[in-house]
Amino acid sequence: MSRVAPGSFAPLLALALGATVRAGTAQDTSRIDRGVRIGIIYRPGVRPGMVVLPAAAVPDSVRAIIARDLEYSDRFELITLPGGDSIHLATAAAPAPAAPAAGRTGTSGAKPASGAAAATGLNYPLYQALGADFAVTLTAAKADSTIATVHDVAAGGVRRELRVHLPPPTAPEFRMAVHRLADRLLDAALGVAGTAASRVLFVLDGKVYSIDQDGAELKLVSASEHTALSPAWAPDGRRFAYMEFWQGRGRLFIEDLATTKRAAVAVLGQALDFTPAFSPDGKTLAFSRGNEEGTDIYTVNVKDGCCLQRLTVGRFADNLSPVYSPDGQRIAFVSTRAGAPQVYIMGADGTDQQLFAPFDYGVTGASYAPDWSPDGRSVAFHRDVGGTYQVFVLDVRMRAVRQLTSVGRNEDPTWAPDSRHMAFVSDRSGVRQLWIVDVETGRIRALETQSGARLPAWSPRLPETTTSTP
Amino acid sequence: MKRFQLLVLASLAAAAAAACSSKPQTTPAPVAAGPDTAGQAAERARLDSIERARQDAARRAAEEAERAARQRTADSLAAIGRGSEAVRTLFATTIHFDFDKANIHTDDAAILDQKVSVMQANPQVTIRVTGNCDERGSDEYNLALGNRRAVSAKQYLTSHGIDVGRIATASNGKERPIDSGHNEAAWAKNRNDQFDIVAGGDALKQP
């Protein structure tokens, strides 16, 4: 249905420039270029235009959150209405005569607009003239429900109509419910899964925080007198593992986000255990253990609390930072077996260890902190380039590496559930903070601006009951 | 026979009561309740009083000796404590590393040799070596690097005769910088091994 096939986006000029251009999308399409412009220019029509129309009886925050989520999906040009919202309000009263007919003969996927007469009364030619390919309308309906409608502006009809129950804006689960709606709208428009309903865990001042992907809802999720590091999500999106310092030892804990109850990982003794990573089935935790033999990778069955297993035998090399492939068959990790740390791969049982991200011995800088994309195709990591760190992406199939960042120091990438966005730490603004990059376009936005925010871990798509406790 | 045992017990109890100086002195127990003549009684009283005086003198002497001994012990403990503090300070000297390296500097070997002799002079001491890193490296990798720095020092100490079981290793990665600066001077300080006495460090002997 999408008139722009995925993958046909503009060449990644942004990557070459490492540009942080973050211009408002409206300017990119509607302003006249004068003189010389240096930066990224999106060719008109590369990304479909989207307009989220104001709604009378639906809280403004719903529209604002949805518009921002769609903007942050980096799959649309979000169109702001000239003259504010008045243009819509003026035309809504006098619907264009052609619109209802177009609605019925529109796209094949369109449902009959039952009971949503207002939704079909859009002035499609107007929004088309403004550059919109899609429009989203929100209407309040009976029984506290909200109807969100995705319009195909070019076809002049309704693409899909979604009826949802949104909690009141004061409810703790309100924002996540709106984020879920935004993901459904994205799916309705383009048929792709979004990341609106997801969060990022990170470390600040030795404590673990959670923040929604849009930068809202900053919450402290773990605080003790011990320094915490390396949060890692369980695949169910309800728990996370992390490491705490206990006098130079590292202890691993698993915490339930809803109850904030935590438990030390069983069968681990007094050692330096760090960088936990869940297997995709959630049963096994891989981690690094430092002791007198150096640092090696172990696994432990966290479901039954048993079965400590050692996967690497480093002797004079360190092995650390394990991360499972999405199918659970393999583990990418960092090893110093060739001297400087580089990214290696092995079977989930420790067999068949080999180099993963190619490097030129003595030339390529050290590489750290791999994170496997949820679609399995890529492994992101950071690598020393001229004394600072840059984020790289390894194509798993081709075993080819490309550099993603070039401005400032960039490290500890973590993939979003759409395998297209990535959070990472950068000091490009002058302080170390969290950023999100769209790997396809190179567009970048700040996620958390507090200085010292680090070690981000992006959640899977979060289940409905994240905030409710049984 | 039973009667005799009771008597012995009674006299033992009386002796114990008498020996317990913290309690008020009880009247001397009548050792034998036999019929006495007046002269015998007087003689006995005289002997008893001599005996009491002698016991008092002995007790005072013992107390004095004990007090002197206590004083001597306290004095020597203070002296040992002063020396102990010096040894402890000496022992806490850190060693330093190059960026992303864990090998012991030749300059630092002398510092480690000192630690060897302290540990040899104080065989009861167990220690923890904690490796630290500067802020430039990767957060998580630095945990492994700090561990390796601690292990390097441990290997040096054990190769010079210190028992493996007396040295624990740990790593702070880059989480506990001594100097919060962002320059080479601060980084150089922060790339170190710290040496902490975990047990047996109450009275350290000079090597």
XYZ file of C-alpha atoms in Angstrom:
677
model
C 0.000 0.000 0.000
C 2.843 2.292 0.776
C 3.824 4.245 -2.264
C 7.396 4.211 -1.158
C 9.015 0.857 -0.939
C 11.164 0.353 2.153
C 14.797 0.603 1.279
C 14.335 3.210 -1.416
C 15.146 6.012 0.960
C 17.670 8.642 0.096
C 21.288 7.554 0.115
C 22.801 7.795 3.534
C 24.434 11.126 3.006
C 23.886 11.764 6.661
C 26.219 8.980 7.581
C 29.025 10.368 5.522
C 28.553 13.806 6.988
C 27.714 12.522 10.423
C 25.337 15.396 10.380
C 23.138 16.185 13.294
C 20.729 18.127 11.133
C 17.451 17.966 12.880
C 15.426 20.520 10.979
C 11.701 20.620 11.330
C 10.181 18.424 8.718
C 7.820 21.087 7.452
C 10.715 23.272 6.452
C 12.283 20.499 4.471
C 9.365 20.291 2.104
C 7.724 23.681 2.042
C 10.439 26.301 2.190
C 12.160 27.635 -0.861
C 15.864 26.924 -0.936
C 17.935 30.029 -1.302
C 21.682 30.189 -1.775
C 23.891 27.332 -0.670
C 22.564 24.803 1.789
C 24.817 22.337 3.445
C 23.167 19.419 5.112
C 20.725 16.750 4.262
C 18.018 17.409 1.764
C 15.274 14.865 1.576
C 13.958 14.594 -1.941
C 10.294 15.514 -1.964
C 8.137 12.445 -1.925
C 10.799 10.175 -0.514
C 8.893 9.934 2.722
C 5.115 10.035 2.707
C 3.547 13.126 4.192
C 1.490 12.679 7.328
C -0.815 15.073 9.065
C -2.344 14.422 12.482
C -5.445 16.558 12.741
C -6.584 18.212 15.919
C -9.664 16.801 17.556
C -12.187 18.624 19.643
C -13.184 16.081 22.278
C -9.915 14.164 22.547
C -7.207 15.479 24.892
C -4.573 17.521 23.075
C -1.888 15.367 24.609
C -3.156 12.334 22.685
C -2.678 14.093 19.389
C 0.674 15.507 20.478
C 1.999 12.124 21.591
C 0.797 10.404 18.414
C 2.220 13.107 16.165
C 5.564 12.891 17.906
C 5.634 9.098 17.808
C 4.946 9.176 14.067
C 7.611 11.835 13.645
C 10.068 9.750 15.662
C 9.336 6.725 13.499
C 11.276 8.627 10.805
C 8.968 7.160 8.167
C 6.877 10.262 7.436
C 7.240 13.909 6.709
C 5.027 15.285 9.411
C 3.084 18.237 8.094
C 2.193 21.129 10.307
C -0.870 23.011 9.205
C -0.226 26.527 7.981
C -1.944 29.039 10.202
C -2.051 26.587 13.050
C -5.055 24.346 13.424
C -7.623 26.832 12.168
C -7.489 25.570 8.611
C -8.825 22.219 9.687
C -11.405 23.599 12.016
C -12.657 25.905 9.277
C -12.987 23.195 6.680
C -14.292 20.501 8.949
C -17.604 22.299 9.140
C -17.903 22.341 5.351
C -16.648 18.993 4.067
C -15.611 18.841 0.462
C -18.388 17.358 -1.622
C -16.179 14.821 -3.348
C -14.833 13.331 -0.157
C -17.585 10.925 0.884
C -17.756 9.380 -2.567
C -14.017 9.008 -2.689
C -14.143 7.341 0.683
C -16.335 4.552 -0.601
C -14.453 3.938 -3.792
C -11.080 4.341 -2.164
C -8.423 1.835 -1.297
C -9.384 -1.778 -1.140
C -8.215 -2.026 2.449
C -10.644 0.636 3.634
C -13.360 -0.451 5.964
C -16.794 1.072 5.685
C -16.740 4.173 7.827
C -19.462 3.045 10.161
C -20.672 5.662 12.570
C -17.753 7.960 11.899
C -19.251 10.357 9.473
C -17.009 13.164 10.643
C -13.948 11.085 9.887
C -14.836 10.650 6.252
C -15.641 14.297 5.812
C -12.047 15.329 5.264
C -11.036 17.853 2.699
C -8.702 15.430 0.964
C -7.677 17.777 -1.859
C -6.592 20.356 0.677
C -4.384 17.941 2.590
C -3.044 16.565 -0.645
C -2.116 20.081 -1.635
C -0.283 20.436 1.668
C 1.745 17.350 0.792
C -0.001 14.813 2.980
C -0.269 11.216 1.865
C -1.865 10.161 5.117
C -4.038 11.898 7.629
C -4.961 10.736 11.110
C -8.137 11.909 12.773
C -9.151 11.278 16.347
C -12.741 11.334 17.487
C -14.302 10.678 20.835
C -16.881 7.917 20.696
C -19.328 6.263 23.030
C -18.283 4.457 26.198
C -15.066 6.407 26.718
C -13.560 5.049 23.552
C -11.585 6.922 20.977
C -11.731 6.257 17.260
C -8.492 6.832 15.426
C -8.787 6.838 11.666
C -5.989 6.597 9.138
C -6.954 8.269 5.880
C -5.277 7.608 2.580
C -5.311 11.171 1.312
C -4.251 10.399 -2.239
C -6.932 7.745 -2.640
C -9.384 9.967 -0.830
C -10.612 7.330 1.585
C -10.288 5.703 4.945
C -7.411 3.272 5.256
C -8.263 1.920 8.673
C -10.344 2.752 11.673
C -9.191 1.810 15.175
C -11.382 1.962 18.241
C -9.430 2.051 21.510
C -10.030 2.751 25.157
C -7.537 5.318 26.336
C -7.072 5.803 30.062
C -7.481 9.395 31.293
C -4.337 11.512 30.853
C -3.748 11.424 34.597
C -3.547 7.617 34.674
C -0.032 6.147 34.879
C -0.631 3.899 31.877
C -2.000 6.736 29.706
C 1.125 7.523 27.700
C 1.980 3.897 26.973
C -1.602 3.312 25.799
C -1.287 6.231 23.383
C 2.108 4.933 22.238
C 0.499 1.570 21.448
C -2.149 3.380 19.405
C 0.586 5.235 17.529
C 2.235 1.916 16.672
C -1.089 0.608 15.360
C -1.536 3.734 13.248
C 1.915 3.264 11.770
C 1.085 -0.322 11.002
C -2.214 0.768 9.410
C -0.489 3.337 7.201
C 2.663 1.519 6.141
C 2.313 -2.045 7.366
C 5.433 -1.858 9.533
C 5.858 -2.316 13.269
C 6.897 0.735 15.226
C 8.781 1.378 18.431
C 6.484 3.885 20.119
C 5.514 1.445 22.860
C 9.016 0.835 24.139
C 11.374 2.157 26.758
C 15.062 2.535 27.350
C 16.857 1.593 30.541
C 20.075 3.397 31.281
C 22.514 4.195 34.072
C 22.935 7.614 35.642
C 25.010 8.204 38.782
C 25.182 4.495 39.481
C 21.419 3.993 39.372
C 19.176 2.428 36.742
C 16.524 4.643 35.170
C 13.766 3.981 32.679
C 12.623 6.451 30.053
C 10.003 6.169 27.322
C 11.405 6.239 23.796
C 9.956 9.729 23.305
C 11.913 11.087 26.267
C 8.978 11.208 28.687
C 8.352 9.312 31.914
C 11.837 9.309 33.360
C 11.702 6.904 36.294
C 14.190 5.586 38.797
C 13.806 1.811 38.713
C 16.657 0.642 40.888
C 18.413 2.391 43.706
C 20.658 0.996 46.388
C 23.867 2.201 47.953
C 25.748 0.119 45.404
C 26.736 1.375 41.984
C 24.623 -0.264 39.278
C 25.781 -0.959 35.724
C 24.761 -2.753 32.541
C 20.961 -3.079 32.603
C 19.669 -5.711 30.154
C 16.032 -6.425 29.296
C 14.417 -9.785 29.660
C 12.649 -10.691 26.414
C 9.253 -10.452 28.143
C 9.751 -6.709 28.663
C 8.771 -7.086 32.304
C 12.090 -7.779 33.977
C 15.672 -6.701 33.580
C 19.034 -7.910 34.765
C 21.827 -5.639 35.923
C 25.073 -5.651 37.808
C 25.898 -4.023 41.136
C 29.286 -3.299 42.639
C 29.956 -4.850 45.994
C 33.485 -3.802 46.972
C 35.043 -4.509 43.643
C 32.914 -7.601 43.152
C 30.050 -7.615 40.713
C 26.724 -9.169 41.635
C 23.932 -9.801 39.151
C 20.304 -9.116 39.976
C 17.032 -9.607 38.142
C 14.342 -7.069 38.920
C 10.634 -7.096 38.134
C 9.738 -3.652 36.822
C 6.122 -3.696 37.983
C 6.861 -4.693 41.570
C 10.481 -3.385 41.720
C 11.260 -6.604 43.597
C 14.657 -7.977 42.806
C 16.536 -11.188 43.379
C 20.214 -11.995 43.145
C 20.974 -14.432 40.354
C 21.303 -17.821 41.996
C 24.383 -20.043 41.960
C 26.711 -17.111 41.509
C 29.274 -16.741 44.235
C 31.618 -13.962 45.187
C 33.114 -12.954 41.875
C 33.234 -10.042 39.487
C 30.155 -10.855 37.409
C 29.058 -8.259 34.857
C 27.408 -7.561 31.459
C 24.369 -9.853 31.809
C 22.383 -10.753 28.668
C 19.182 -12.786 28.486
C 18.708 -15.553 25.961
C 15.670 -14.939 23.701
C 13.654 -17.582 25.573
C 14.408 -15.804 28.838
C 15.682 -18.978 30.504
C 19.394 -18.367 30.353
C 21.547 -15.459 31.391
C 24.942 -15.088 29.762
C 27.437 -12.872 31.560
C 31.111 -12.051 32.018
C 33.000 -13.236 35.067
C 36.322 -11.734 36.058
C 38.583 -13.765 38.323
C 42.216 -14.735 38.584
C 42.162 -16.413 35.205
C 41.017 -13.192 33.573
C 37.510 -12.586 32.318
C 35.385 -15.261 30.644
C 31.814 -15.785 29.524
C 29.501 -18.016 31.507
C 25.842 -18.904 31.340
C 23.443 -19.721 34.128
C 19.910 -21.081 34.004
C 17.881 -18.344 35.671
C 14.599 -20.170 35.291
C 15.609 -23.036 37.554
C 18.491 -21.294 39.286
C 21.100 -23.806 38.319
C 23.666 -25.011 35.899
C 26.536 -22.566 35.782
C 28.399 -23.214 32.544
C 31.626 -21.742 31.254
C 31.709 -20.914 27.551
C 35.168 -19.421 27.022
C 38.603 -20.209 28.389
C 40.621 -17.057 27.907
C 43.802 -17.852 29.837
C 45.763 -14.799 28.713
C 42.825 -13.099 26.990
C 39.603 -11.595 28.263
C 36.183 -12.549 26.919
C 33.226 -10.378 27.832
C 30.045 -8.531 26.790
C 28.022 -11.479 25.448
C 24.828 -10.889 23.450
C 22.542 -13.549 21.997
C 21.393 -13.662 18.404
C 17.583 -13.301 18.181
C 17.253 -17.023 17.386
C 19.237 -17.881 20.495
C 21.681 -20.037 18.536
C 24.732 -17.810 18.715
C 26.472 -15.363 21.006
C 28.469 -12.337 19.870
C 31.085 -11.166 22.359
C 34.256 -9.175 22.829
C 37.600 -10.917 23.103
C 41.186 -9.744 23.489
C 42.567 -13.008 22.068
C 44.187 -11.167 19.163
C 45.524 -8.379 21.359
C 43.132 -5.475 21.186
C 39.492 -6.229 21.970
C 37.416 -7.191 18.908
C 33.986 -8.664 18.237
C 33.812 -12.474 17.998
C 31.043 -15.014 17.646
C 30.377 -18.513 18.970
C 27.595 -21.014 19.314
C 25.350 -20.517 22.324
C 27.115 -23.511 23.906
C 30.550 -21.972 23.413
C 31.566 -23.981 20.369
C 32.950 -22.704 17.079
C 34.470 -19.452 18.304
C 35.611 -17.185 15.504
C 36.095 -13.573 14.502
C 32.836 -11.792 13.728
C 33.551 -8.155 12.842
C 36.543 -8.046 10.503
C 39.498 -5.835 11.355
C 42.978 -5.078 10.094
C 45.471 -6.241 12.655
C 47.357 -3.311 14.125
C 45.337 -0.818 12.096
C 41.720 -1.129 13.143
C 40.950 0.213 16.576
C 39.625 -1.831 19.463
C 35.947 -2.788 19.326
C 33.487 -3.139 22.175
C 29.912 -3.634 23.370
C 28.125 -5.568 20.591
C 24.322 -5.501 20.376
C 22.446 -7.788 17.991
C 19.507 -6.251 16.131
C 16.122 -7.885 16.782
C 15.790 -8.804 13.074
C 19.080 -10.670 13.332
C 20.683 -8.903 10.387
C 23.026 -6.502 12.128
C 25.320 -6.221 15.099
C 26.104 -2.728 16.331
C 29.181 -2.000 18.400
C 31.616 0.828 19.045
C 35.159 0.985 17.832
C 38.171 3.159 18.545
C 38.745 5.582 15.680
C 41.651 7.951 16.229
C 41.439 7.812 20.004
C 37.689 8.218 20.294
C 34.773 5.848 19.826
C 32.360 5.606 16.910
C 29.352 3.386 16.418
C 29.661 0.757 13.690
C 27.209 -1.717 12.235
C 28.209 -5.203 11.126
C 26.133 -6.820 8.405
C 25.823 -10.336 9.781
C 25.408 -12.039 6.412
C 28.094 -10.131 4.520
C 30.415 -9.769 7.530
C 30.972 -6.210 6.373
C 31.319 -3.258 8.724
C 30.232 0.321 8.185
C 30.683 3.368 10.363
C 27.503 5.038 11.532
C 28.688 8.046 13.543
C 31.544 10.486 13.212
C 30.773 13.478 15.438
C 32.227 13.344 18.936
C 32.575 10.191 20.989
C 29.792 7.641 20.411
C 29.409 4.339 22.199
C 27.275 1.549 23.651
C 24.639 1.269 20.905
C 21.386 -0.564 21.610
C 18.856 -1.514 18.960
C 15.227 -0.490 19.002
C 12.667 -3.257 18.410
C 12.257 -2.080 14.786
C 15.959 -2.825 14.083
C 16.083 0.571 12.415
C 16.608 2.918 15.319
C 19.368 2.780 17.840
C 20.081 4.528 21.128
C 23.664 5.283 22.034
C 25.829 7.494 24.220
C 27.442 10.550 22.687
C 29.236 13.651 23.889
C 28.495 15.539 20.641
C 26.549 18.165 22.575
C 29.378 18.725 25.045
C 28.111 16.334 27.693
C 27.728 12.574 27.597
C 24.053 11.854 27.063
C 21.708 9.516 25.223
C 20.793 9.939 21.563
C 18.676 8.047 19.083
C 19.677 7.632 15.463
C 17.605 6.386 12.556
C 20.080 4.081 10.867
C 18.356 4.455 7.480
C 18.430 8.233 7.257
C 21.004 9.197 9.841
C 18.508 11.486 11.553
C 19.374 12.003 15.189
C 17.453 13.168 18.226
C 18.290 13.516 21.896
C 16.673 10.974 24.208
C 17.987 11.939 27.637
C 20.010 15.093 28.071
C 21.234 14.626 31.634
C 24.998 14.558 31.720
C 26.437 11.156 32.501
C 23.547 9.071 31.171
C 25.063 5.885 29.770
C 24.780 2.150 29.071
C 21.342 2.321 27.413
C 19.281 -0.813 26.816
C 16.272 -0.545 24.523
C 13.314 -2.715 25.476
C 11.410 -5.073 23.232
C 7.881 -3.941 22.360
C 6.269 -3.726 25.751
C 3.360 -5.951 26.696
C 0.004 -4.459 27.705
C 0.299 -5.140 31.399
C 3.652 -3.578 32.033
C 2.376 -1.191 34.675
C -0.380 -3.252 36.237
C 0.458 -5.511 39.115
C -1.508 -8.696 39.716
C 32.040 -40.618 103.646
C 29.208 -38.498 102.390
C 29.633 -36.181 105.336
C 33.329 -35.692 104.508
C 32.542 -34.782 100.912
C 30.059 -32.200 102.083
C 32.684 -30.722 104.373
C 35.211 -30.510 101.543
C 32.632 -28.880 99.327
C 31.745 -26.392 102.033
C 35.347 -25.435 102.584
C 35.946 -25.133 98.833
C 32.959 -22.861 98.560
C 34.248 -20.789 101.417
C 37.683 -20.561 99.799
C 36.119 -19.510 96.526
C 34.106 -16.850 98.271
C 37.210 -15.590 99.995
C 39.188 -15.559 96.762
C 36.577 -13.442 95.095
C 37.917 -10.026 95.909
C 35.081 -8.064 94.456
C 32.735 -9.292 97.147
C 32.879 -7.988 100.715
C 35.147 -10.104 102.903
C 33.140 -12.677 104.732
C 34.065 -13.866 108.163
C 36.666 -16.635 108.118
C 34.928 -19.952 107.935
C 35.263 -22.129 110.978
C 37.472 -24.879 109.688
C 36.648 -27.322 112.400
C 33.840 -27.035 114.844
C 35.516 -29.060 117.523
C 35.597 -28.103 121.175
C 38.574 -25.757 121.760
C 40.303 -24.495 124.836
C 40.577 -20.735 125.249
C 44.368 -20.787 124.694
C 44.038 -22.758 121.509
C 41.418 -20.333 120.243
C 43.637 -17.312 120.947
C 46.593 -18.942 119.259
C 44.425 -19.804 116.258
C 43.133 -16.232 116.023
C 46.669 -14.893 116.110
C 47.818 -17.280 113.364
C 44.756 -16.457 111.302
C 45.449 -12.748 111.506
C 49.063 -13.287 110.413
C 47.840 -15.434 107.563
C 45.314 -12.741 106.554
C 47.955 -10.055 106.553
C 50.239 -12.219 104.482
C 47.444 -12.943 102.000
C 46.588 -9.244 101.782
C 50.168 -8.351 101.041
C 50.401 -11.051 98.399
C 47.171 -9.862 96.812
C 48.361 -6.246 96.746
C 51.621 -7.321 95.161
C 49.797 -9.383 92.562
C 47.469 -6.507 91.765
C 50.387 -4.134 91.443
C 52.193 -6.552 89.144
C 49.082 -6.988 87.083
C 48.605 -3.243 86.768
C 52.211 -2.819 85.699
C 51.846 -5.579 83.165
C 48.688 -3.961 81.808
C 50.490 -0.663 81.494
C 53.397 -2.303 79.723
C 51.047 -4.056 77.323
C 49.186 -0.843 76.635
C 52.426 1.015 76.021
C 53.740 -1.596 73.676
C 50.381 -1.831 71.868
C 50.518 1.903 71.298
C 54.017 1.529 69.965
C 52.987 -1.356 67.764
C 49.958 0.660 66.699
C 52.180 3.539 65.646
C 54.402 1.162 63.754
C 51.346 -0.623 62.431
C 49.992 2.622 61.050
C 53.274 3.288 59.292
C 53.235 -0.201 57.794
C 49.640 0.222 56.792
C 50.371 3.511 55.046
C 53.327 1.953 53.324
C 51.194 -0.968 52.268
C 48.492 1.237 50.761
C 50.861 2.664 48.154
C 49.253 2.253 44.745
C 50.933 1.095 41.573
C 50.151 2.551 38.167
C 49.619 1.389 34.611
C 49.811 2.587 31.031
C 46.608 3.217 29.108
C 44.800 -0.041 28.323
C 47.693 -2.035 29.780
C 47.926 -4.341 32.764
C 51.655 -5.100 32.933
C 53.612 -4.036 36.030
C 55.970 -1.078 35.536
C 59.578 -1.832 36.448
C 59.451 1.232 38.754
C 56.513 -0.303 40.574
C 58.277 -3.603 41.229
C 59.999 -2.012 44.258
C 56.593 -1.039 45.679
C 55.367 -4.581 45.215
C 58.562 -5.950 46.807
C 57.754 -3.869 49.887
C 54.326 -5.440 50.002
C 55.904 -8.873 49.747
C 58.085 -8.186 52.808
C 55.159 -6.751 54.781
C 53.115 -9.827 54.001
C 56.021 -12.084 54.937
C 56.491 -10.271 58.253
C 52.762 -10.489 58.960
C 51.657 -13.948 57.909
C 48.182 -13.409 59.356
C 47.406 -10.620 56.873
C 45.091 -11.176 53.917
C 44.610 -8.479 51.304
C 42.485 -7.380 48.380
C 43.979 -5.879 45.239
C 41.548 -3.700 43.287
C 42.265 -2.600 39.727
C 41.110 0.800 38.487
C 40.959 2.437 35.064
C 40.750 5.942 33.677
C 37.607 7.346 32.140
C 38.655 6.994 28.521
C 38.013 3.322 27.982
C 34.686 1.599 27.433
C 32.625 1.285 30.606
C 32.192 -2.474 30.589
C 35.549 -3.421 29.093
C 37.224 -1.473 31.884
C 35.817 -3.953 34.405
C 37.819 -6.680 32.694
C 40.864 -4.423 32.372
C 40.741 -3.500 36.065
C 40.454 -7.189 36.905
C 43.535 -7.926 34.811
C 45.471 -5.152 36.566
C 44.588 -6.657 39.935
C 45.554 -10.115 38.720
C 48.921 -8.781 37.470
C 49.801 -7.544 40.941
C 48.601 -10.767 42.516
C 50.738 -12.790 40.156
C 53.755 -10.696 41.087
C 53.132 -11.167 44.804
C 52.515 -14.905 44.539
C 55.553 -15.390 42.336
C 57.541 -13.812 45.196
C 56.352 -16.387 47.666
C 53.070 -15.055 49.015
C 50.383 -17.672 49.379
C 47.674 -17.439 46.713
C 44.916 -17.718 49.296
C 45.984 -14.501 51.020
C 45.249 -12.270 48.030
C 41.801 -11.539 46.652
C 41.358 -9.554 43.454
C 38.662 -7.096 42.459
C 37.980 -4.440 39.850
C 36.243 -1.090 39.941
C 36.586 -0.506 36.216
C 36.426 3.250 35.817
C 33.744 3.710 38.444
C 35.919 4.925 41.344
C 38.371 7.528 40.050
C 40.754 9.032 42.613
C 41.024 12.207 40.569
C 37.899 13.496 38.847
C 39.897 15.554 36.355
C 39.762 15.043 32.607
C 43.448 15.296 31.756
C 46.436 13.004 31.472
C 47.590 13.776 35.029
C 44.241 12.650 36.429
C 44.039 9.662 34.103
C 47.522 8.520 35.112
C 46.481 8.583 38.792
C 43.285 6.718 38.067
C 44.989 3.824 36.271
C 46.069 1.992 39.401
C 45.928 -0.968 41.728
C 44.740 -0.303 45.266
C 45.884 -2.551 48.117
C 43.552 -3.058 51.075
C 44.175 -5.210 54.128
C 41.086 -7.331 54.568
C 41.997 -9.230 57.753
C 44.829 -9.608 60.256
C 45.850 -5.977 60.037
C 45.350 -5.000 63.708
C 49.002 -5.100 64.687
C 51.280 -5.010 61.699
C 54.944 -5.725 62.264
C 57.621 -3.774 60.482
C 59.219 -5.985 57.878
